[in-house]
Short mmCIF file of C-alpha atoms and ligand atoms in Angstrom, two decimals:
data_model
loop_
_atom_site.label_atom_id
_atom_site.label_comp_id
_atom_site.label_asym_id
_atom_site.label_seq_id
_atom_site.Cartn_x
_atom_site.Cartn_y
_atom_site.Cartn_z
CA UNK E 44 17.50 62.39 -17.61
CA UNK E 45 20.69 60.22 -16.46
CA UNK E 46 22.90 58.57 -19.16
CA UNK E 47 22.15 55.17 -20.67
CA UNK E 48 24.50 53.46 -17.75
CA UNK E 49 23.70 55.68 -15.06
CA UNK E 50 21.00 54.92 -11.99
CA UNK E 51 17.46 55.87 -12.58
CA UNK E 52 15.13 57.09 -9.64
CA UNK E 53 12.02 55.58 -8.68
CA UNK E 54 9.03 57.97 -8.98
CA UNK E 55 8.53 59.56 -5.60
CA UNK E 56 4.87 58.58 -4.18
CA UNK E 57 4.38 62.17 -3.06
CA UNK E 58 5.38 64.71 -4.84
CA UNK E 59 4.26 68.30 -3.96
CA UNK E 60 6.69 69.60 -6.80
CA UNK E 61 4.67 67.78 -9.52
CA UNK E 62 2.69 69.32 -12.00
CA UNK E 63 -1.32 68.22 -13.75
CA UNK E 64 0.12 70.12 -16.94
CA UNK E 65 0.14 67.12 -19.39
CA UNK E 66 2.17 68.79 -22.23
CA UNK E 67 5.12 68.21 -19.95
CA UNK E 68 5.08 64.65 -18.49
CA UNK E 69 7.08 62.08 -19.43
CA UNK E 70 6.82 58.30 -19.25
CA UNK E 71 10.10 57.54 -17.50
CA UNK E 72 11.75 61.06 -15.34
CA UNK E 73 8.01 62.82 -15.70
CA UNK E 74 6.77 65.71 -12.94
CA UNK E 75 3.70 63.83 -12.18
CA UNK E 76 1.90 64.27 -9.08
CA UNK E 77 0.72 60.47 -9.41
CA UNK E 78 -2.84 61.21 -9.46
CA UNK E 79 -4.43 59.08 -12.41
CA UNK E 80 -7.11 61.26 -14.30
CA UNK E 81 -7.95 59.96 -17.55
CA UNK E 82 -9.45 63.30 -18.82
CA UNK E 83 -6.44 65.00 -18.59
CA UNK E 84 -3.76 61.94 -19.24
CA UNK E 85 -0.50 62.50 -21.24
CA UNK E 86 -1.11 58.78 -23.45
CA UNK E 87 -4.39 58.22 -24.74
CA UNK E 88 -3.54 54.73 -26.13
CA UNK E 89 -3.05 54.42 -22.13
CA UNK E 90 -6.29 54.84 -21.32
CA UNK E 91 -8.00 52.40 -24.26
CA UNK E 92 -5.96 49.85 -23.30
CA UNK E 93 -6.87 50.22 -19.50
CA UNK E 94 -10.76 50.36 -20.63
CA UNK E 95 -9.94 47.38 -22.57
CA UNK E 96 -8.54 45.07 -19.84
CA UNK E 97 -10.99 46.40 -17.80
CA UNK E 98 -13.70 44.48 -19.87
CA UNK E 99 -11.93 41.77 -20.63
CA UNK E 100 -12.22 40.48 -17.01
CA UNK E 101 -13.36 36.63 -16.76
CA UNK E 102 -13.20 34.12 -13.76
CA UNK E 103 -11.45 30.78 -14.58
CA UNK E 104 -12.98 28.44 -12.56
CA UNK E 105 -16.18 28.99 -14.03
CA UNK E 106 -15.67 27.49 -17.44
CA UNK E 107 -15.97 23.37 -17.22
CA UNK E 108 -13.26 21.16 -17.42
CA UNK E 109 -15.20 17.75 -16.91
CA UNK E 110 -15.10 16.58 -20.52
CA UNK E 111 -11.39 17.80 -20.58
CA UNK E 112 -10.75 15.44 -17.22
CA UNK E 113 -12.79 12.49 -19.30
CA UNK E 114 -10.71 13.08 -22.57
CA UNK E 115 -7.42 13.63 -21.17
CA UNK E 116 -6.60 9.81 -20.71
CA UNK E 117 -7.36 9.65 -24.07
CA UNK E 118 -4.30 12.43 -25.43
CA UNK E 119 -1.67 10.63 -27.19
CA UNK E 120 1.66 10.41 -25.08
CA UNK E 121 3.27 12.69 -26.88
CA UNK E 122 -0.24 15.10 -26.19
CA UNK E 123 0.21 14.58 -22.54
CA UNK E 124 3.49 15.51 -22.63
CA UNK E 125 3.60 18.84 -24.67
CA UNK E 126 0.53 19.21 -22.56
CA UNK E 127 2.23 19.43 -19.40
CA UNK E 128 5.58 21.37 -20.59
CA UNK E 129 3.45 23.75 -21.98
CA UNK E 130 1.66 24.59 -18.58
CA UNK E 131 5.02 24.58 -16.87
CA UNK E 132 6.85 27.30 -18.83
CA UNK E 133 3.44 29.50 -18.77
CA UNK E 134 2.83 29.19 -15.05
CA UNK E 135 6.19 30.16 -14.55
CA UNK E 136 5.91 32.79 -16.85
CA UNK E 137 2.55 34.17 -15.70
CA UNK E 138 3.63 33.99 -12.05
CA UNK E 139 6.77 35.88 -12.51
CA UNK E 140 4.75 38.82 -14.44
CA UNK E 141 2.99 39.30 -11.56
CA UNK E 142 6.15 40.83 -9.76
CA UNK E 143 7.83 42.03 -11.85
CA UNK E 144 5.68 44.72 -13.40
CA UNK E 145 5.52 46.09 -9.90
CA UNK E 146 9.55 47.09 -10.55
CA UNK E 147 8.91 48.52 -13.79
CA UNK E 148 6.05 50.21 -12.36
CA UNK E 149 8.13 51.78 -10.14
CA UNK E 150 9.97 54.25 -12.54
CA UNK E 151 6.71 54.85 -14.83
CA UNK E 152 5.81 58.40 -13.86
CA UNK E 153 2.53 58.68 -16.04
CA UNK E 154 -0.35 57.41 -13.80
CA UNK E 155 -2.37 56.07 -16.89
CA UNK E 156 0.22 53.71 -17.73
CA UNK E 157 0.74 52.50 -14.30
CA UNK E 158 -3.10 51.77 -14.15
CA UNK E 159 -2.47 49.36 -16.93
CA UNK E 160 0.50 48.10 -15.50
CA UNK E 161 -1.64 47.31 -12.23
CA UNK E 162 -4.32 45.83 -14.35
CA UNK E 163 -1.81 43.71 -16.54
CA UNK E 164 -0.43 42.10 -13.03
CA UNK E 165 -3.87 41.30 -11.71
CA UNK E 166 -4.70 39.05 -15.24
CA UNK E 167 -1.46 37.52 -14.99
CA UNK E 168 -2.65 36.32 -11.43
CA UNK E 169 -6.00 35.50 -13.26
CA UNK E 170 -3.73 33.53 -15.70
CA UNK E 171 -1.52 31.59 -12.66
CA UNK E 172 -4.71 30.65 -11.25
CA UNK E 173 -6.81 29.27 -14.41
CA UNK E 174 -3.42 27.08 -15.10
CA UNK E 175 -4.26 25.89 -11.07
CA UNK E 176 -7.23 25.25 -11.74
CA UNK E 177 -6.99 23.51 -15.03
CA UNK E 178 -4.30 21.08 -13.48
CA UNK E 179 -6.82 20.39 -10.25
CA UNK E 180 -9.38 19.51 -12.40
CA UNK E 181 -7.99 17.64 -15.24
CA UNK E 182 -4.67 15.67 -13.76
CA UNK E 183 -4.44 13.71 -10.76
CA UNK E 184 -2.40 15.53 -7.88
CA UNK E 185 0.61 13.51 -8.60
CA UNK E 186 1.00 14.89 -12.45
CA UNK E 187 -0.02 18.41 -10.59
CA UNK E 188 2.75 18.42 -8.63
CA UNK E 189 5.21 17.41 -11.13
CA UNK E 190 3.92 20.13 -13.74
CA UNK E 191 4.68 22.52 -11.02
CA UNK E 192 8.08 21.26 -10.20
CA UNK E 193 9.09 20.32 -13.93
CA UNK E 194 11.25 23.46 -13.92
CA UNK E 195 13.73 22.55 -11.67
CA UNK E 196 14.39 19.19 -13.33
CA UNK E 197 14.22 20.05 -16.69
CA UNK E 198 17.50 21.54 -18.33
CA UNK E 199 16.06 23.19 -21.04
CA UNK E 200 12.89 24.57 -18.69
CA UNK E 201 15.40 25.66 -16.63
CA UNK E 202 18.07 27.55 -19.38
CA UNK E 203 14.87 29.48 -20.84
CA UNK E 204 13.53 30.45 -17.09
CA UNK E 205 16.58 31.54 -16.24
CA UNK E 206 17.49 33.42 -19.31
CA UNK E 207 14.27 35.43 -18.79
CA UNK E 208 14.38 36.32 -15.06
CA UNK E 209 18.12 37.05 -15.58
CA UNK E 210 16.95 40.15 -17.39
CA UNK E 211 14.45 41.30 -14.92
CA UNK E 212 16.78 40.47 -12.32
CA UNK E 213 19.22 42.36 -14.04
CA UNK E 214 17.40 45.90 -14.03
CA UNK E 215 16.30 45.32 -10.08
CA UNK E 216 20.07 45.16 -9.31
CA UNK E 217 21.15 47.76 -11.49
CA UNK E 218 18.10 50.17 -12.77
CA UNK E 219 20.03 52.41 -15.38
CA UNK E 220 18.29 53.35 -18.68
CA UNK E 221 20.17 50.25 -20.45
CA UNK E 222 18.44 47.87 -18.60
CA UNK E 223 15.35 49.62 -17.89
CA UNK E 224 15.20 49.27 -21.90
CA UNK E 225 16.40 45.15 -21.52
CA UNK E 226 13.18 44.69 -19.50
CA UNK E 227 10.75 46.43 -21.06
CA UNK E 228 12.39 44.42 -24.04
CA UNK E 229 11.84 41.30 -22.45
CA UNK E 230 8.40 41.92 -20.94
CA UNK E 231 7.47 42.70 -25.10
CA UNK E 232 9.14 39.63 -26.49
CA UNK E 233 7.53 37.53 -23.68
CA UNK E 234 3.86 38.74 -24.31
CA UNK E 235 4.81 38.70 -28.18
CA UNK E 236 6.93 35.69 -28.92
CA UNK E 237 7.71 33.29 -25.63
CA UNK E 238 4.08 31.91 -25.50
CA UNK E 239 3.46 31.42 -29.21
CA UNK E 240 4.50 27.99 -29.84
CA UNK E 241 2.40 27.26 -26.78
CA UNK E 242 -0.94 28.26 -27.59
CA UNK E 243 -0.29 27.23 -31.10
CA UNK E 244 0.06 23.68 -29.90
CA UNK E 245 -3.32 23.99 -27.38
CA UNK E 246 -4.97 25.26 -30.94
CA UNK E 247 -3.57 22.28 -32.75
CA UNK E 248 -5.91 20.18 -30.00
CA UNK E 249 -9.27 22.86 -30.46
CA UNK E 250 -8.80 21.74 -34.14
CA UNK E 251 -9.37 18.14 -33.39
CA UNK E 252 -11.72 18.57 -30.81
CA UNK E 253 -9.95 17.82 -28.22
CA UNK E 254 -9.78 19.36 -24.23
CA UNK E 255 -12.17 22.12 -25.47
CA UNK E 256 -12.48 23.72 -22.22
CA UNK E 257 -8.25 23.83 -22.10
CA UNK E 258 -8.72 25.66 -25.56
CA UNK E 259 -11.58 28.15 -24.37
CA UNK E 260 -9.20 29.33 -21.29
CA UNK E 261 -6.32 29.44 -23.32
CA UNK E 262 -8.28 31.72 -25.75
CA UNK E 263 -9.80 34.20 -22.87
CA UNK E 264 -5.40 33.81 -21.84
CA UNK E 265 -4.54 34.96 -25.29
CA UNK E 266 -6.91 37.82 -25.65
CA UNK E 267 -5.62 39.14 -22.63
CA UNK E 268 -1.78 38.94 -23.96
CA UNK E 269 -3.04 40.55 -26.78
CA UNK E 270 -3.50 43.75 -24.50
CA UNK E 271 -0.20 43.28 -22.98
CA UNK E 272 1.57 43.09 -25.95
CA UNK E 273 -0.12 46.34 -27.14
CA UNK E 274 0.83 47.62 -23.71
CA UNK E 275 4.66 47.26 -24.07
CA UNK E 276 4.36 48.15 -27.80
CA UNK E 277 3.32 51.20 -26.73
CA UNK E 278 5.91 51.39 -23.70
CA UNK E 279 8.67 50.68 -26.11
CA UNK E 280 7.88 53.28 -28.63
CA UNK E 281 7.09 56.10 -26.66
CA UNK E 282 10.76 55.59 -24.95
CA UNK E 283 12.08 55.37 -28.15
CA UNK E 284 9.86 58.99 -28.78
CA UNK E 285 11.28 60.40 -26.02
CA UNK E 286 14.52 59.52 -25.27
CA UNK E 287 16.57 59.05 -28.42
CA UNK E 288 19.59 59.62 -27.13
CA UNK E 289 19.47 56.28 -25.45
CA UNK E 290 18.72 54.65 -28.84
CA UNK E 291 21.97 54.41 -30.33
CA UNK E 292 23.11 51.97 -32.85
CA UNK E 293 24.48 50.33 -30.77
CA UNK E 294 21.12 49.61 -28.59
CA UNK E 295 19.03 49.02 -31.42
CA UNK E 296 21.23 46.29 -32.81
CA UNK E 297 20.98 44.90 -29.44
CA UNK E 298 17.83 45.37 -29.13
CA UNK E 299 17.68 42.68 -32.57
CA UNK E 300 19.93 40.43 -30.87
CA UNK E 301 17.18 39.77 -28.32
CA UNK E 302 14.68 39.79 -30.48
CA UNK E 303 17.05 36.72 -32.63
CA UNK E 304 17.37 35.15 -29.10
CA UNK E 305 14.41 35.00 -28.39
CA UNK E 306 12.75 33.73 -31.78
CA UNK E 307 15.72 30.89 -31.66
CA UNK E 308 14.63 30.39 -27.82
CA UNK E 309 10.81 29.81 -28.50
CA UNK E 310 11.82 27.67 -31.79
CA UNK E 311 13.91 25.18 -29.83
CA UNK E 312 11.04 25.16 -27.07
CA UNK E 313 8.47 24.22 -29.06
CA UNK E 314 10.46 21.59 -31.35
CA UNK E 315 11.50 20.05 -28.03
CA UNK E 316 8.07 19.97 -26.56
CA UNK E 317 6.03 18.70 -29.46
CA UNK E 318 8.77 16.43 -30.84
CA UNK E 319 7.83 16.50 -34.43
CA UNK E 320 4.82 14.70 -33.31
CA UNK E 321 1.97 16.70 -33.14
CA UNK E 322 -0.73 17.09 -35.40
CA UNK E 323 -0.83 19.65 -38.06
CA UNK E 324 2.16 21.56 -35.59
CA UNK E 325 5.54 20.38 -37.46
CA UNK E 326 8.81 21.79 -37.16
CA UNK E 327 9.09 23.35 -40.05
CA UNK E 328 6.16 24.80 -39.37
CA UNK E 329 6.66 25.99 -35.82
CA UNK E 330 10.51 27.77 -37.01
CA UNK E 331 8.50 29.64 -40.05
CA UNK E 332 5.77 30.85 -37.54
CA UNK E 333 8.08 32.18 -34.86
CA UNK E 334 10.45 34.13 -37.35
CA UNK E 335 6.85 35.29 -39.13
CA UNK E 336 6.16 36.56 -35.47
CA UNK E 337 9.94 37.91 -35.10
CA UNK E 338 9.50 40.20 -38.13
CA UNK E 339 6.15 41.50 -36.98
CA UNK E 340 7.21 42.31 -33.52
CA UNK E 341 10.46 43.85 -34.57
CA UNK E 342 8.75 46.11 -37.06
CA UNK E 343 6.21 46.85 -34.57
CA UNK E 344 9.09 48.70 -32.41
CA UNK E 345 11.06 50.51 -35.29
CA UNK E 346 13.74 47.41 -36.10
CA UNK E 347 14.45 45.92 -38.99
CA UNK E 348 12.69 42.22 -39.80
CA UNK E 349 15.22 39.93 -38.95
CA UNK E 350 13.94 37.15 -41.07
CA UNK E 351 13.32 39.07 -44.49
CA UNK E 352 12.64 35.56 -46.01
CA UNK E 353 9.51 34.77 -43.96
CA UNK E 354 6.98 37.03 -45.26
CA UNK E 355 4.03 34.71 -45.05
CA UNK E 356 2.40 33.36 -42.04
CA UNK E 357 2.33 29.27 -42.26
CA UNK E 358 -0.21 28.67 -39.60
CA UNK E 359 -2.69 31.28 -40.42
CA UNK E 360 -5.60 28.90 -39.00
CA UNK E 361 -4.67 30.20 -35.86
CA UNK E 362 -5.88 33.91 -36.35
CA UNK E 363 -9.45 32.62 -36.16
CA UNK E 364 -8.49 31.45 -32.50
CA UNK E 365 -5.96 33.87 -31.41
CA UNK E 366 -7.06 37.25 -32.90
CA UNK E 367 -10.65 37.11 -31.02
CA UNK E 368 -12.53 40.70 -30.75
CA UNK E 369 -9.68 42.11 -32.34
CA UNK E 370 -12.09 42.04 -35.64
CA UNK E 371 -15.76 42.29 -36.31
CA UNK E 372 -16.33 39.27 -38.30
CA UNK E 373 -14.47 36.69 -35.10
CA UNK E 374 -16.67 34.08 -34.53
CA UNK E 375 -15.05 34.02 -31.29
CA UNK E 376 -16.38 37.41 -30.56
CA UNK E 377 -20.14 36.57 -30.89
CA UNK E 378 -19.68 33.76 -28.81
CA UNK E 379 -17.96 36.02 -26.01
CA UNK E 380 -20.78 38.16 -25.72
CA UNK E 381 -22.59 35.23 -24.10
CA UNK E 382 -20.43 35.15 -21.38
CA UNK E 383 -22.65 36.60 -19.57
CA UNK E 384 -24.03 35.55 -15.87
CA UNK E 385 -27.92 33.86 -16.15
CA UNK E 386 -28.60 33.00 -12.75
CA UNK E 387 -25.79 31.88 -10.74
CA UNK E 388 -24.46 30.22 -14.09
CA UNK E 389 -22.17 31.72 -16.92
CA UNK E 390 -23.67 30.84 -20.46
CA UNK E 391 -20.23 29.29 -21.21
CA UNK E 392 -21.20 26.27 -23.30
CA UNK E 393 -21.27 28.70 -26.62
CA UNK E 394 -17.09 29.17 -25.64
CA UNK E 395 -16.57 25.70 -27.13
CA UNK E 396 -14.00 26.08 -29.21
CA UNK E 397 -14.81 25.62 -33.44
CA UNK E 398 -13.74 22.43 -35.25
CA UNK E 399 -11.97 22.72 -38.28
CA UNK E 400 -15.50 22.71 -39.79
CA UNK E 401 -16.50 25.61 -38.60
CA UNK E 402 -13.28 27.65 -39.04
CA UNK E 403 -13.44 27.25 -43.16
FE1 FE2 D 12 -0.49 35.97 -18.88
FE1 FE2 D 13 0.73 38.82 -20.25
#
């Protein structure tokens, strides 16, 4: 295996040297012979989470958005607004995924992971085009267009955009170990802390009843990113497993400095995009939730929390909307299993998302 700074190779696409024996592969350096058989695959949480995604799949412009186009008028200013900064970071976000799982793809030599790396980039593309089609249909083409441009003009948009493709862009120039590790860092952080204050401020709207089919795709979003985040969990442990010698103190404590960066990052978003005026999302309680979900994630990948003060979680309303089918008892879950096609027509008037009734 090279040394932390030196080049890695890309897997070779044929490989006539490679072996099926799975006692011997490896995620990153592996003799595979890139044929993807589940039976005999190296990482069985690999092939879960494939069969997972797999059933997750959902069409986006099938849910209705007509009382969302009817009530939008109706958001408060300040509403409108986190509305549309909110859908600007995650299209850029979602759209970037897309390629860039392709280059970390590219050095993955166990075929089972690389099937979920494939299936990961074709929901993000699911997610770029649900946040098309919920602008289309809610927002008149002017507001569209500068949603989709708000990145360029706005300075802090454009720090936290940059910031994040700067590491991807970072391992395409130079793919050594080091920032092979960066990325897959990134790609975990992203799906674990980047879109938090986001769909915590979507949630903040289900719990008023407002833009309920907004909420709904933002939920079907959300228990996809669930899977991702499991994905690069995974990814990020399993190097760790087999490569220690890349792990040095000096790596993991860098590896907490992103995690830090990242949790101040996503703080500062969200303050900036709800303004302290949002319903039931203050900023108090937006910094307590993002260093709850700092701890969680670094523990989740062998580091110490950062914030050992923030045990509790302070918005722990949003489980009921965020964890769906992750437990038995989700509400969300029995209404899920009535997506289901009758006719030409998905049953899709149970996704509705619950008041603050129903969620006691
Ligand atoms: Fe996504
Ligand atoms: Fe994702």
């Amino acid at each position: 295996m090279p040394g932390i700074n030196e080049t890695m190779s890309q897997k070779r696409l044929f490989n006539p040297e490679g072996t099926r024996d799975r006692s011997v592969q490896r995620l990153v350096g592996g003799p595979s012979t890139n044929l993807l058989e589940f039976d005999n695959c190296r990482y069985g949480w690999a092939e879960e989470l494939y069969k997972k995604m797999r059933s997750f799949f959902w069409i986006p412009d099938e849910l209705p958005l007509v009382d969302d186009k009817r009530q939008y008028p109706t958001l408060t200013p300040h509403e409108q607004d986190a509305y549309k900064k909110t859908l600007s970071f995650l299209i850029f976000l979602d759209s970037i995924q897309i390629d860039n799982l392709g280059a970390i793809a590219s050095y993955i030599t166990a075929p089972e992971v690389t099937a979920c790396l494939k299936a990961q980039a074709f929901f993000e593309t699911i997610h770029a085009q649900s946040y098309d089609y919920l602008l289309t249909s809610v927002v008149d083409h002017m507001t569209r267009d500068a949603v989709y441009d708000l990145w360029k003009d706005d300075s802090h948009l454009l720090r936290r955009n940059r910031f994040i493709t700067d590491l991807y862009e970072k391992f395409i120039a130079d793919p050594s170990p080091e920032n092979f590790i960066r990325s897959c860092m990134a790609d975990f952080l992203l799906e674990g802390v980047y879109f938090y204050s986001g769909f915590a401020f979507f949630y903040t709207l289900g719990r008023q009843d407002k833009m309920g089919g907004t909420v709904s795709m933002i939920r079907l979003i959300q228990r996809d990113e669930n899977t991702h985040l499991a994905l690069f969990t995974d990814i990020m442990r399993t190097l760790m497993d087999e490569n220690r010698e890349w792990f040095t103190p000096g790596i993991m404590s860098d590896l907490t400095a992103m995690v830090k960066t990242a949790v101040t990052h996503e703080i500062e978003w969200g303050k900036y995009v709800t303004r302290n005026q949002i319903l039931g999302l203050s900023d108090q309680a937006i910094e307590m939730y993002i260093k709850y979900l700092g701890n969680i994630r670094s523990k989740a990948v062998n580091l110490p929390e950062p914030y050992p003060d923030q045990k509790t979680h302070p918005l722990s309303w949003i489980e009921s909307y965020s964890s769906m089918n992750l437990t038995k008892t989700d509400f969300f879950e029995r209404r899920v299993t009535n997506y289901q096609k009758t006719g030409k027509n998905f049953n899709i008037g149970r996704l509705r998302p619950p008041s603050q009734n129903e969620q006691k």
